[in-house]
Short mmCIF file of C-alpha atoms in Angstrom, two decimals:
data_model
loop_
_atom_site.label_atom_id
_atom_site.label_comp_id
_atom_site.label_asym_id
_atom_site.label_seq_id
_atom_site.Cartn_x
_atom_site.Cartn_y
_atom_site.Cartn_z
CA LEU C 1 104.41 108.35 101.26
CA ASP C 2 105.45 105.23 99.37
CA PHE C 3 103.73 101.97 100.26
CA SER C 4 106.87 100.27 101.49
CA THR C 5 107.64 103.06 104.00
CA HIS C 6 104.01 103.34 105.09
CA LEU C 7 103.83 99.59 105.70
CA LYS C 8 107.08 99.55 107.64
CA ALA C 9 105.89 102.40 109.86
CA ALA C 10 102.49 100.77 110.41
CA THR C 11 103.96 97.43 111.50
CA GLY C 12 106.93 98.90 113.39
CA GLY C 13 109.12 95.91 112.54
CA ARG C 14 106.80 93.46 114.32
CA ILE C 15 104.17 91.07 112.95
CA GLY C 16 101.26 93.42 112.44
CA LEU C 17 97.62 92.69 113.14
CA CYS C 18 95.18 93.26 110.28
CA VAL C 19 91.51 93.47 111.21
CA GLY C 20 89.21 92.13 108.52
CA LEU C 21 86.13 94.34 108.20
CA ASP C 22 83.71 91.76 106.78
CA PRO C 23 80.53 92.40 108.73
CA ILE C 24 77.80 89.75 108.59
CA PRO C 25 74.38 91.45 108.87
CA ASP C 26 72.86 88.71 111.06
CA ARG C 27 75.63 89.10 113.59
CA LEU C 28 75.44 92.84 114.05
CA PRO C 29 74.41 93.97 117.56
CA SER C 30 70.75 94.92 117.84
CA LYS C 31 71.52 98.64 118.15
CA PHE C 32 72.33 98.67 114.40
CA LYS C 33 68.96 97.22 113.39
CA GLY C 34 67.17 99.90 111.44
CA HIS C 35 70.28 102.08 111.28
CA PRO C 36 70.49 103.77 107.85
CA GLU C 37 74.16 102.80 107.47
CA PRO C 38 74.66 99.81 109.75
CA LEU C 39 77.91 98.54 108.22
CA ALA C 40 79.68 101.89 108.34
CA ALA C 41 78.44 102.66 111.86
CA PHE C 42 79.43 99.22 113.13
CA ASN C 43 82.85 99.41 111.47
CA ALA C 44 83.51 102.87 112.94
CA GLU C 45 83.09 101.51 116.46
CA ILE C 46 85.19 98.43 115.66
CA ILE C 47 87.96 100.62 114.26
CA GLU C 48 87.99 102.86 117.31
CA ALA C 49 88.08 99.88 119.68
CA THR C 50 90.89 98.06 117.85
CA SER C 51 93.14 100.78 116.46
CA ALA C 52 95.59 100.61 119.39
CA TYR C 53 96.41 97.03 118.36
CA ALA C 54 95.99 97.03 114.58
CA SER C 55 98.49 97.93 111.86
CA ALA C 56 96.01 97.45 109.05
CA TYR C 57 92.35 97.06 108.17
CA LYS C 58 91.05 94.90 105.36
CA PRO C 59 87.45 95.25 104.16
CA ASN C 60 86.46 92.51 101.71
CA LEU C 61 84.44 94.12 98.93
CA ALA C 62 81.96 91.24 98.61
CA PHE C 63 80.40 92.14 101.96
CA TYR C 64 79.63 95.66 100.68
CA GLU C 65 78.80 94.91 97.04
CA ARG C 66 75.99 92.64 98.18
CA PHE C 67 74.25 95.84 99.32
CA GLY C 68 74.81 97.56 95.98
CA ALA C 69 75.39 101.30 95.76
CA ASP C 70 74.45 101.69 99.40
CA GLY C 71 77.11 99.16 100.38
CA TRP C 72 79.67 100.98 98.26
CA ILE C 73 78.93 104.25 100.08
CA GLN C 74 79.30 102.54 103.44
CA LEU C 75 82.61 101.03 102.31
CA GLY C 76 83.88 104.50 101.38
CA LYS C 77 82.87 105.83 104.80
CA THR C 78 84.56 102.87 106.47
CA VAL C 79 87.84 103.63 104.68
CA MET C 80 87.57 107.27 105.76
CA ALA C 81 87.16 106.20 109.40
CA ILE C 82 90.49 104.33 109.40
CA PRO C 83 93.38 106.38 110.85
CA LYS C 84 95.83 107.51 108.15
CA ASP C 85 98.83 105.77 109.73
CA LYS C 86 97.18 102.36 109.26
CA ILE C 87 97.35 100.39 106.02
CA VAL C 88 93.99 100.00 104.25
CA ILE C 89 93.92 96.83 102.17
CA LEU C 90 90.91 96.48 99.92
CA ASP C 91 90.38 92.76 99.60
CA ALA C 92 88.98 92.63 96.10
CA LYS C 93 90.98 89.81 94.44
CA ARG C 94 90.62 91.60 91.13
CA GLY C 95 92.34 90.44 87.97
CA ASP C 96 91.50 91.48 84.42
CA ILE C 97 93.18 92.49 81.16
CA GLY C 98 95.35 95.61 81.27
CA SER C 99 92.94 98.43 80.38
CA THR C 100 90.28 96.97 82.68
CA ALA C 101 92.78 96.42 85.48
CA GLU C 102 93.58 100.15 85.22
CA ALA C 103 89.91 100.91 85.85
CA TYR C 104 89.87 98.59 88.87
CA ALA C 105 93.04 100.17 90.29
CA ASP C 106 91.42 103.58 89.80
CA ALA C 107 88.27 102.41 91.62
CA LEU C 108 90.18 100.93 94.56
CA PHE C 109 92.97 103.46 95.06
CA ASN C 110 91.47 106.74 93.87
CA GLY C 111 87.76 106.05 94.26
CA LEU C 112 87.75 104.24 97.59
CA GLY C 113 91.07 105.43 98.97
CA GLY C 114 92.76 102.08 99.61
CA ASP C 115 96.51 101.88 100.19
CA ALA C 116 96.70 98.38 98.77
CA ALA C 117 94.50 95.78 97.11
CA THR C 118 94.53 92.03 96.83
CA VAL C 119 94.83 90.77 93.26
CA SER C 120 94.46 87.40 91.56
CA PRO C 121 97.29 86.25 89.27
CA TYR C 122 95.52 84.02 86.71
CA LEU C 123 95.71 86.65 83.94
CA GLY C 124 99.44 87.22 84.41
CA SER C 125 101.79 90.17 84.58
CA ASP C 126 99.93 92.75 82.47
CA SER C 127 96.83 92.28 84.66
CA LEU C 128 98.87 93.04 87.79
CA GLU C 129 101.07 95.92 86.64
CA PRO C 130 98.31 98.60 86.69
CA PHE C 131 98.10 98.09 90.47
CA LEU C 132 101.86 98.62 90.83
CA VAL C 133 102.76 101.66 88.74
CA ASN C 134 102.32 104.09 91.64
CA PRO C 135 104.80 103.31 94.47
CA ASP C 136 102.33 104.86 96.93
CA HIS C 137 99.99 101.91 96.41
CA GLY C 138 100.66 98.22 96.78
CA ALA C 139 99.14 94.92 95.73
CA TYR C 140 99.11 91.58 97.52
CA ILE C 141 99.07 88.79 94.95
CA LEU C 142 97.23 85.57 95.85
CA ALA C 143 99.82 82.82 96.20
CA VAL C 144 98.51 80.19 98.65
CA THR C 145 94.94 80.73 99.79
CA SER C 146 93.44 79.44 103.03
CA ASN C 147 90.49 77.54 101.53
CA LYS C 148 90.34 73.80 100.87
CA GLY C 149 89.93 74.22 97.09
CA GLY C 150 93.06 76.38 96.96
CA ALA C 151 95.13 73.29 96.30
CA ASP C 152 93.07 72.45 93.14
CA LEU C 153 95.31 74.66 91.00
CA GLN C 154 97.83 76.28 93.34
CA GLU C 155 99.55 73.02 94.24
CA LEU C 156 99.66 71.45 90.78
CA THR C 157 103.30 70.72 89.97
CA ILE C 158 104.97 72.46 87.03
CA ASP C 159 108.56 71.59 86.21
CA GLY C 160 108.93 70.10 89.67
CA GLU C 161 107.46 73.13 91.45
CA PRO C 162 103.88 73.84 92.51
CA LEU C 163 102.07 76.64 90.71
CA TYR C 164 102.09 78.96 93.72
CA ARG C 165 105.89 79.03 93.62
CA HIS C 166 105.73 80.22 89.99
CA VAL C 167 103.37 82.95 91.23
CA ILE C 168 105.92 83.98 93.88
CA ARG C 169 108.62 84.21 91.20
CA LEU C 170 106.26 86.36 89.11
CA ALA C 171 105.65 88.58 92.16
CA ARG C 172 109.40 89.02 92.64
CA ARG C 173 109.81 90.06 89.01
CA LEU C 174 107.03 92.64 89.36
CA ASN C 175 108.45 94.19 92.56
CA LYS C 176 110.27 97.12 90.91
CA ASN C 177 108.55 99.68 93.15
CA ARG C 178 108.83 97.65 96.36
CA ASN C 179 105.04 97.46 96.52
CA VAL C 180 104.30 93.80 95.77
CA GLY C 181 103.18 91.48 98.55
CA LEU C 182 101.86 87.93 98.75
CA VAL C 183 98.73 86.42 100.23
CA VAL C 184 99.71 83.25 102.08
CA GLY C 185 97.09 81.34 104.07
CA ALA C 186 97.74 80.41 107.69
CA THR C 187 96.09 77.05 107.12
CA ARG C 188 98.89 75.72 104.92
CA THR C 189 101.86 76.28 107.23
CA GLU C 190 103.52 73.02 106.14
CA LEU C 191 104.38 74.82 102.90
CA TRP C 192 105.86 77.83 104.64
CA PRO C 193 109.53 77.08 105.22
CA GLY C 194 110.27 76.73 101.50
CA LEU C 195 107.84 79.46 100.60
CA LEU C 196 109.39 82.04 102.92
CA GLU C 197 112.82 81.32 101.51
CA LEU C 198 111.52 81.92 97.98
CA ALA C 199 109.62 85.07 98.97
CA LEU C 200 112.91 86.75 100.04
CA ASP C 201 111.53 89.84 101.81
CA LEU C 202 108.20 90.39 100.09
CA PRO C 203 105.49 91.67 102.42
CA LEU C 204 103.00 88.99 103.44
CA LEU C 205 99.30 89.14 104.17
CA VAL C 206 98.24 86.07 106.12
CA PRO C 207 94.52 85.20 106.30
CA GLY C 208 93.09 82.12 107.95
CA VAL C 209 93.83 82.47 111.68
CA GLY C 210 90.99 82.04 114.14
CA ALA C 211 87.76 80.79 112.56
CA GLN C 212 89.63 79.13 109.68
CA GLY C 213 92.03 77.27 112.00
CA GLY C 214 95.46 78.93 111.67
CA ASP C 215 97.44 79.14 114.94
CA PRO C 216 99.11 82.51 115.69
CA VAL C 217 101.80 80.94 117.89
CA VAL C 218 102.84 78.55 115.12
CA LEU C 219 102.86 81.49 112.70
CA ARG C 220 105.10 83.56 114.95
CA SER C 221 107.59 80.76 115.20
CA LEU C 222 107.62 80.14 111.44
CA LEU C 223 108.04 83.85 110.75
CA SER C 224 110.93 84.30 113.15
CA GLY C 225 113.74 85.90 111.17
CA TYR C 226 111.62 86.65 108.07
CA PRO C 227 112.79 90.08 106.89
CA GLY C 228 109.61 91.24 105.14
CA ALA C 229 106.67 93.10 106.69
CA VAL C 230 103.95 90.68 107.78
CA LEU C 231 100.27 91.35 108.43
CA VAL C 232 98.18 88.59 110.00
CA ASN C 233 94.47 89.02 109.42
CA SER C 234 91.55 88.08 111.61
CA SER C 235 88.00 89.02 110.66
CA ARG C 236 85.11 87.30 112.40
CA GLY C 237 87.14 86.30 115.47
CA ILE C 238 87.52 89.99 116.26
CA ILE C 239 84.59 91.90 114.80
CA HIS C 240 81.97 89.31 115.72
CA ALA C 241 83.50 88.23 119.04
CA SER C 242 80.20 89.37 120.54
CA SER C 243 76.81 90.31 119.09
CA GLY C 244 75.83 92.03 122.33
CA ASP C 245 76.25 95.60 123.52
CA ASP C 246 79.83 94.74 124.48
CA PHE C 247 80.82 94.03 120.84
CA ALA C 248 83.36 96.87 120.65
CA LEU C 249 84.91 96.05 124.00
CA ARG C 250 85.16 92.37 123.05
CA ALA C 251 86.61 93.24 119.62
CA GLY C 252 89.27 95.32 121.34
CA GLU C 253 90.07 92.46 123.72
CA GLU C 254 90.38 89.93 120.91
CA ALA C 255 92.54 92.32 118.89
CA ARG C 256 94.83 92.87 121.88
CA LYS C 257 95.02 89.12 122.55
CA LEU C 258 95.95 88.25 118.96
CA SER C 259 98.37 91.14 118.76
CA ASP C 260 100.07 89.88 121.95
CA GLN C 261 100.24 86.31 120.60
CA LEU C 262 101.85 87.59 117.41
CA ALA C 263 104.36 89.70 119.36
CA GLY C 264 105.36 86.72 121.53
CA LEU I 1 64.14 79.41 83.45
CA ASP I 2 67.38 77.49 83.84
CA PHE I 3 70.52 79.05 82.44
CA SER I 4 71.15 76.33 79.89
CA THR I 5 67.67 76.73 78.35
CA HIS I 6 67.84 80.52 78.47
CA LEU I 7 71.22 80.49 76.73
CA LYS I 8 70.05 78.08 74.05
CA ALA I 9 67.01 80.23 73.32
CA ALA I 10 69.07 83.44 73.23
CA THR I 11 71.60 82.06 70.75
CA GLY I 12 69.10 80.05 68.69
CA GLY I 13 71.70 77.42 67.86
CA ARG I 14 73.97 79.94 66.10
CA ILE I 15 77.12 81.70 67.30
CA GLY I 16 75.65 84.52 69.33
CA LEU I 17 76.87 88.08 69.48
CA CYS I 18 77.63 89.48 72.93
CA VAL I 19 77.91 93.26 73.19
CA GLY I 20 80.39 94.39 75.83
CA LEU I 21 79.03 97.40 77.70
CA ASP I 22 82.34 98.94 78.81
CA PRO I 23 81.83 102.64 78.15
CA ILE I 24 84.91 104.87 78.16
CA PRO I 25 83.93 108.35 79.42
CA ASP I 26 86.22 110.21 76.97
CA ARG I 27 84.56 108.49 74.04
CA LEU I 28 80.95 109.22 74.91
CA PRO I 29 79.12 111.45 72.42
CA SER I 30 78.90 115.08 73.49
CA LYS I 31 75.16 114.85 74.23
CA PHE I 32 76.02 112.86 77.39
CA LYS I 33 78.35 115.52 78.78
CA GLY I 34 76.75 116.83 81.93
CA HIS I 35 74.12 114.09 81.91
CA PRO I 36 73.43 112.94 85.50
CA GLU I 37 73.71 109.27 84.50
CA PRO I 38 75.77 109.24 81.32
CA LEU I 39 76.76 105.55 81.36
CA ALA I 40 73.21 104.27 81.87
CA ALA I 41 71.76 106.69 79.29
CA PHE I 42 74.43 105.82 76.73
CA ASN I 43 74.01 102.08 77.34
CA ALA I 44 70.23 102.30 76.98
CA GLU I 45 70.61 103.72 73.47
CA ILE I 46 73.29 101.16 72.58
CA ILE I 47 71.07 98.33 73.80
CA GLU I 48 68.11 99.55 71.78
CA ALA I 49 70.24 99.92 68.64
CA THR I 50 71.88 96.50 68.88
CA SER I 51 69.25 94.21 70.41
CA ALA I 52 68.11 92.86 67.05
CA TYR I 53 71.59 91.39 66.53
CA ALA I 54 72.72 90.52 70.07
CA SER I 55 72.14 87.37 72.12
CA ALA I 56 73.88 88.73 75.19
CA TYR I 57 75.23 91.84 76.88
CA LYS I 58 78.30 91.91 79.07
CA PRO I 59 79.03 94.93 81.26
CA ASN I 60 82.49 94.76 82.86
CA LEU I 61 82.18 95.91 86.45
CA ALA I 62 85.46 97.83 86.49
CA PHE I 63 84.00 100.50 84.21
CA TYR I 64 81.20 101.16 86.72
CA GLU I 65 83.09 100.67 89.99
CA ARG I 66 85.47 103.44 89.01
CA PHE I 67 82.50 105.79 89.53
CA GLY I 68 81.71 104.33 92.95
CA ALA I 69 78.14 104.11 94.22
CA ASP I 70 76.95 106.23 91.33
CA GLY I 71 78.52 103.79 88.86
CA TRP I 72 76.90 100.88 90.65
CA ILE I 73 73.45 102.51 90.31
CA GLN I 74 74.05 103.08 86.59
CA LEU I 75 75.11 99.46 86.19
CA GLY I 76 71.87 98.33 87.83
CA LYS I 77 69.85 100.53 85.47
CA THR I 78 71.83 99.19 82.51
CA VAL I 79 70.95 95.61 83.45
CA MET I 80 67.27 96.61 83.76
CA ALA I 81 67.35 98.07 80.23
CA ILE I 82 68.44 94.74 78.69
CA PRO I 83 65.52 92.72 77.25
CA LYS I 84 64.72 89.65 79.37
CA ASP I 85 65.30 87.18 76.55
CA LYS I 86 68.96 88.21 76.30
CA ILE I 87 71.70 86.78 78.50
CA VAL I 88 73.23 89.31 80.92
CA ILE I 89 76.80 88.37 81.77
CA LEU I 90 78.37 90.42 84.54
CA ASP I 91 82.06 90.41 83.74
CA ALA I 92 83.45 90.56 87.24
CA LYS I 93 86.15 87.85 87.25
CA ARG I 94 85.47 87.27 90.94
CA GLY I 95 87.10 84.51 92.91
CA ASP I 96 87.27 84.25 96.69
CA ILE I 97 86.90 81.70 99.50
CA GLY I 98 83.51 80.01 99.82
CA SER I 99 81.60 82.27 102.23
CA THR I 100 82.85 85.37 100.42
CA ALA I 101 82.09 83.89 97.01
CA GLU I 102 78.50 83.44 98.25
CA ALA I 103 78.34 87.17 98.95
CA TYR I 104 79.69 87.97 95.48
CA ALA I 105 77.17 85.62 93.83
CA ASP I 106 74.43 87.33 95.85
CA ALA I 107 75.66 90.77 94.71
CA LEU I 108 75.84 89.80 91.03
CA PHE I 109 72.76 87.59 90.63
CA ASN I 110 70.32 88.96 93.21
CA GLY I 111 71.61 92.49 93.67
CA LEU I 112 72.39 93.41 90.07
CA GLY I 113 70.21 90.86 88.28
CA GLY I 114 72.84 89.15 86.13
CA ASP I 115 72.08 85.81 84.50
CA ALA I 116 75.73 84.79 84.58
CA ALA I 117 79.09 86.03 85.82
CA THR I 118 82.68 85.53 84.83
CA VAL I 119 84.79 83.93 87.56
CA SER I 120 88.51 83.38 88.09
CA PRO I 121 89.66 79.85 88.98
CA TYR I 122 92.83 80.44 91.05
CA LEU I 123 91.09 79.62 94.36
CA GLY I 124 89.68 76.34 93.08
CA SER I 125 86.39 74.48 93.24
CA ASP I 126 84.94 75.81 96.50
CA SER I 127 85.39 79.39 95.25
CA LEU I 128 83.38 78.59 92.10
CA GLU I 129 80.55 76.44 93.47
CA PRO I 130 78.59 79.32 95.08
CA PHE I 131 78.05 80.72 91.57
CA LEU I 132 76.70 77.36 90.37
CA VAL I 133 74.24 76.15 93.00
CA ASN I 134 71.25 77.77 91.31
CA PRO I 135 70.66 76.29 87.81
CA ASP I 136 69.03 79.58 86.79
CA HIS I 137 72.43 81.30 86.95
CA GLY I 138 75.64 80.41 85.20
CA ALA I 139 79.35 81.13 85.48
CA TYR I 140 81.98 81.41 82.79
CA ILE I 141 85.33 80.31 84.21
CA LEU I 142 88.46 82.00 82.84
CA ALA I 143 90.43 79.40 80.89
CA VAL I 144 92.48 81.17 78.18
CA THR I 145 92.37 84.96 78.33
CA SER I 146 92.97 87.29 75.42
CA ASN I 147 95.79 89.38 76.96
CA LYS I 148 99.50 88.91 76.38
CA GLY I 149 100.25 88.09 80.03
CA GLY I 150 97.62 85.35 79.99
CA ALA I 151 100.30 82.85 78.99
CA ASP I 152 102.37 83.66 82.13
CA LEU I 153 100.45 81.09 84.15
CA GLN I 154 97.77 79.66 81.87
CA GLU I 155 100.23 78.01 79.50
CA LEU I 156 102.64 76.60 82.08
CA THR I 157 102.82 72.84 81.55
CA ILE I 158 101.68 70.48 84.31
CA ASP I 159 102.02 66.74 83.75
CA GLY I 160 102.35 67.39 80.03
CA GLU I 161 99.31 69.67 79.85
CA PRO I 162 99.06 73.45 80.12
CA LEU I 163 97.31 74.85 83.19
CA TYR I 164 94.28 76.04 81.21
CA ARG I 165 93.48 72.45 80.28
CA HIS I 166 93.40 71.54 83.98
CA VAL I 167 90.97 74.44 84.42
CA ILE I 168 88.75 73.03 81.66
CA ARG I 169 88.74 69.64 83.40
CA LEU I 170 87.79 71.39 86.66
CA ALA I 171 84.98 73.21 84.79
CA ARG I 172 83.66 69.88 83.46
CA ARG I 173 83.62 68.41 86.97
CA LEU I 174 81.66 71.40 88.28
CA ASN I 175 79.03 71.28 85.51
CA LYS I 176 76.38 69.34 87.45
CA ASN I 177 73.70 71.95 86.76
CA ARG I 178 74.63 72.53 83.13
CA ASN I 179 75.55 76.12 83.95
CA VAL I 180 79.34 76.19 83.64
CA GLY I 181 80.96 77.92 80.69
CA LEU I 182 84.51 78.85 79.70
CA VAL I 183 86.15 82.13 78.75
CA VAL I 184 88.41 81.48 75.76
CA GLY I 185 90.17 84.40 74.08
CA ALA I 186 89.89 84.89 70.32
CA THR I 187 93.56 85.92 70.20
CA ARG I 188 94.83 82.40 70.96
CA THR I 189 93.06 80.44 68.23
CA GLU I 190 96.10 78.20 67.67
CA LEU I 191 95.13 76.51 70.95
CA TRP I 192 91.53 76.02 69.96
CA PRO I 193 91.32 72.67 68.15
CA GLY I 194 92.55 70.71 71.19
CA LEU I 195 90.74 72.98 73.57
CA LEU I 196 87.34 72.56 71.89
CA GLU I 197 87.72 68.81 71.98
CA LEU I 198 88.41 68.92 75.71
CA ALA I 199 85.56 71.36 76.39
CA LEU I 200 83.02 68.81 75.05
CA ASP I 201 79.90 70.98 74.86
CA LEU I 202 80.55 73.60 77.54
CA PRO I 203 79.24 77.06 76.62
CA LEU I 204 81.98 79.44 75.51
CA LEU I 205 82.38 83.17 75.94
CA VAL I 206 84.93 84.50 73.46
CA PRO I 207 86.44 87.95 74.06
CA GLY I 208 89.15 89.51 71.95
CA VAL I 209 87.62 90.08 68.52
CA GLY I 210 87.93 93.49 66.92
CA ALA I 211 90.20 95.90 68.86
CA GLN I 212 92.17 93.01 70.39
CA GLY I 213 92.78 91.33 67.03
CA GLY I 214 90.65 88.18 66.89
CA ASP I 215 89.13 87.43 63.46
CA PRO I 216 85.41 86.46 63.42
CA VAL I 217 85.72 84.51 60.17
CA VAL I 218 88.54 82.37 61.59
CA LEU I 219 86.45 81.85 64.74
CA ARG I 220 83.42 80.71 62.75
CA SER I 221 85.48 78.16 60.90
CA LEU I 222 87.11 76.83 64.09
CA LEU I 223 83.74 76.59 65.83
CA SER I 224 82.05 74.73 62.98
CA GLY I 225 80.53 71.61 64.53
CA TYR I 226 81.13 72.65 68.15
CA PRO I 227 78.00 71.51 70.01
CA GLY I 228 78.04 74.04 72.87
CA ALA I 229 76.46 77.49 72.89
CA VAL I 230 78.97 80.16 71.89
CA LEU I 231 78.91 83.90 72.55
CA VAL I 232 81.48 86.09 70.81
CA ASN I 233 82.01 89.42 72.52
CA SER I 234 82.86 92.79 71.04
CA SER I 235 82.95 95.90 73.19
CA ARG I 236 84.66 99.03 71.87
CA GLY I 237 84.33 98.00 68.23
CA ILE I 238 80.57 98.30 68.61
CA ILE I 239 79.77 100.77 71.38
CA HIS I 240 82.49 103.26 70.43
CA ALA I 241 82.27 102.81 66.64
CA SER I 242 81.43 106.52 66.59
CA SER I 243 81.65 109.32 69.16
CA GLY I 244 79.31 111.47 67.07
CA ASP I 245 75.55 111.85 67.06
CA ASP I 246 75.37 108.72 64.91
CA PHE I 247 76.86 106.52 67.68
CA ALA I 248 73.73 104.37 68.10
CA LEU I 249 73.26 103.93 64.35
CA ARG I 250 76.91 103.00 63.93
CA ALA I 251 76.78 100.60 66.91
CA GLY I 252 73.80 98.89 65.30
CA GLU I 253 75.65 98.63 61.99
CA GLU I 254 78.76 97.15 63.60
CA ALA I 255 76.65 94.70 65.61
CA ARG I 256 74.85 93.60 62.44
CA LYS I 257 78.12 93.25 60.56
CA LEU I 258 79.76 91.10 63.23
CA SER I 259 76.61 89.07 63.70
CA ASP I 260 76.56 88.38 59.94
CA GLN I 261 80.25 87.42 59.94
CA LEU I 262 79.63 84.98 62.78
CA ALA I 263 76.58 83.49 61.01
CA GLY I 264 78.59 82.94 57.81
#
C-alpha cells in the first residue's frame, strides 16, 4: 500500500489525531514499576485505549534510545502493537549524507517497521531522498518547529522569504512519490495562512497542541479547506493524562476529546 | 575532565586524526562472517591497529541502528574498546525540542558513553543547549557538510551572509562552557578562509577526506595558524582499506599515512 493511500484511509478525509508515544518513566503508573518492559507494556495499553480515536501513532526515538538496546526492543514491540491501518510515524528527525541516510531509512522502515519518519532538512535534498525512494514509506520534513529556538534559523529571511519557506519549496520538489509531508508547529499559527498556501496539498504533521500551547479549535479553523492530509499530535496530554490506575481510561477520554475538537 | 582539556590533550596541539567507525557489512573480512557480534569485534581490531595514530573515534549511529537492539549493544561495546584518552564522538546529528534533546543527550553521553556528539542546528539554540550543559561533554554543530545537497540550505544567503555563517555565530554564542565545535566538510575548502576567521578558535571536525574527495595536504595548509583543536575524519579509507586478513594492518598503515599527511 503506498503511503499516500494509507494516510488518506487512516485519516478518512478529516483532521486525524496522532498520539505521541513519548513515555516519561517518572509518570508511569505504579503497576509498571519493576515491569521488565515498562515502556512497551504501558504503550500497549495506551494504544488499545486510544485506537478508536487515533489515525496515527508517533513514538519519538529519544525516549527509547535513552534506555539503550532494551529501549530499542521496547520500541519495536510498541510498533508491532499498533494496528496496521494506523500510520506509524517514527519521530527521529534524522538527517545525514546520502549513504548514511540510507542506513537510517533502513533502520526506521525495515528494522523498526515505521510507515513514515520525521527528517531534518539542514543537509539538503540528497540527505532526504533515501527516505522517499519507496512510495510505501513517507517522510515529514521539519519546516516550522514548535519550540522557541525554532525561529533562530527557520525564520531568518532569505531573498525576502524566511528559511522555512525555502524548505517547503524543497519539499515540493522532492514529492515525486507523493510521500513528502511537513512538520508545522501548532505554536506558530500566525505563520500558517501563507504557509498553507505554499504547501499546496502536502500532508502535515502538527505538534505542539496541549502542553506546548497550541489550540485545536484555532487549528481546525485555519485548516478549513486545506486539501492535504493533516495529523495533529498530542503526546503528554493524552498518555500522561493520569498516573493512576485510570491512566488508560483517561488517555482514551483525552484522545476522544481532542479528536472531537479537531472534527468540529 | 572537561571536554576542552580532554580534546587538547588528545590532539596534542596538532591536527588530530579521527577514525570513523562506520562498518559496512559487505566489506567485513570473511573471518567475521557468522560472528555473533561482527561490528564490535571488527571495530575492536581496528581500534587496536590505529590507536597509535588516532586522537578520536567517531562511530556513526546509523550503521548500528540498522541492526536494531543488537547494533546498539555492539555500539556500546565499541565505545568501551576505545582508550579513555581518545575523544569518542557519536555521530548522531540529533536535533529536537528541548525536553527531547535532553533525552538524546542522556542516551549519547550517559547511555553510550560518548565524549561528544554531532548535532543538527535546524531547531535552534534550545535544541542544542541540552548537549552543552555539562562541560565534560561537547557537541559539534553541523555548519558546512560534505555532501552535494549541503548547499541547498547551508549556502542560501541571508542579509548578505550564507546560512552556515549564521550557524557559526549561533555556535559562538552557545560556547559558554568551551565545548562547542563545528562540522566543516573537507569538500568545500573554497569557503574555508572566511569560515575559519569567523570560527575564531572553535574546535573543528572535518569529514570528507579520502573517499569523498577532500585533500589532507590542502587542509593542512588552510588550517596553518588556526588556533582551535581540529580533528580530520576518515572512515572507509581506513577501516575498509582491505577486506582481507590484512585489514587491521592496512587500517593501521592508512591511519599512519593520513596522520603523517596532516602533521606535514
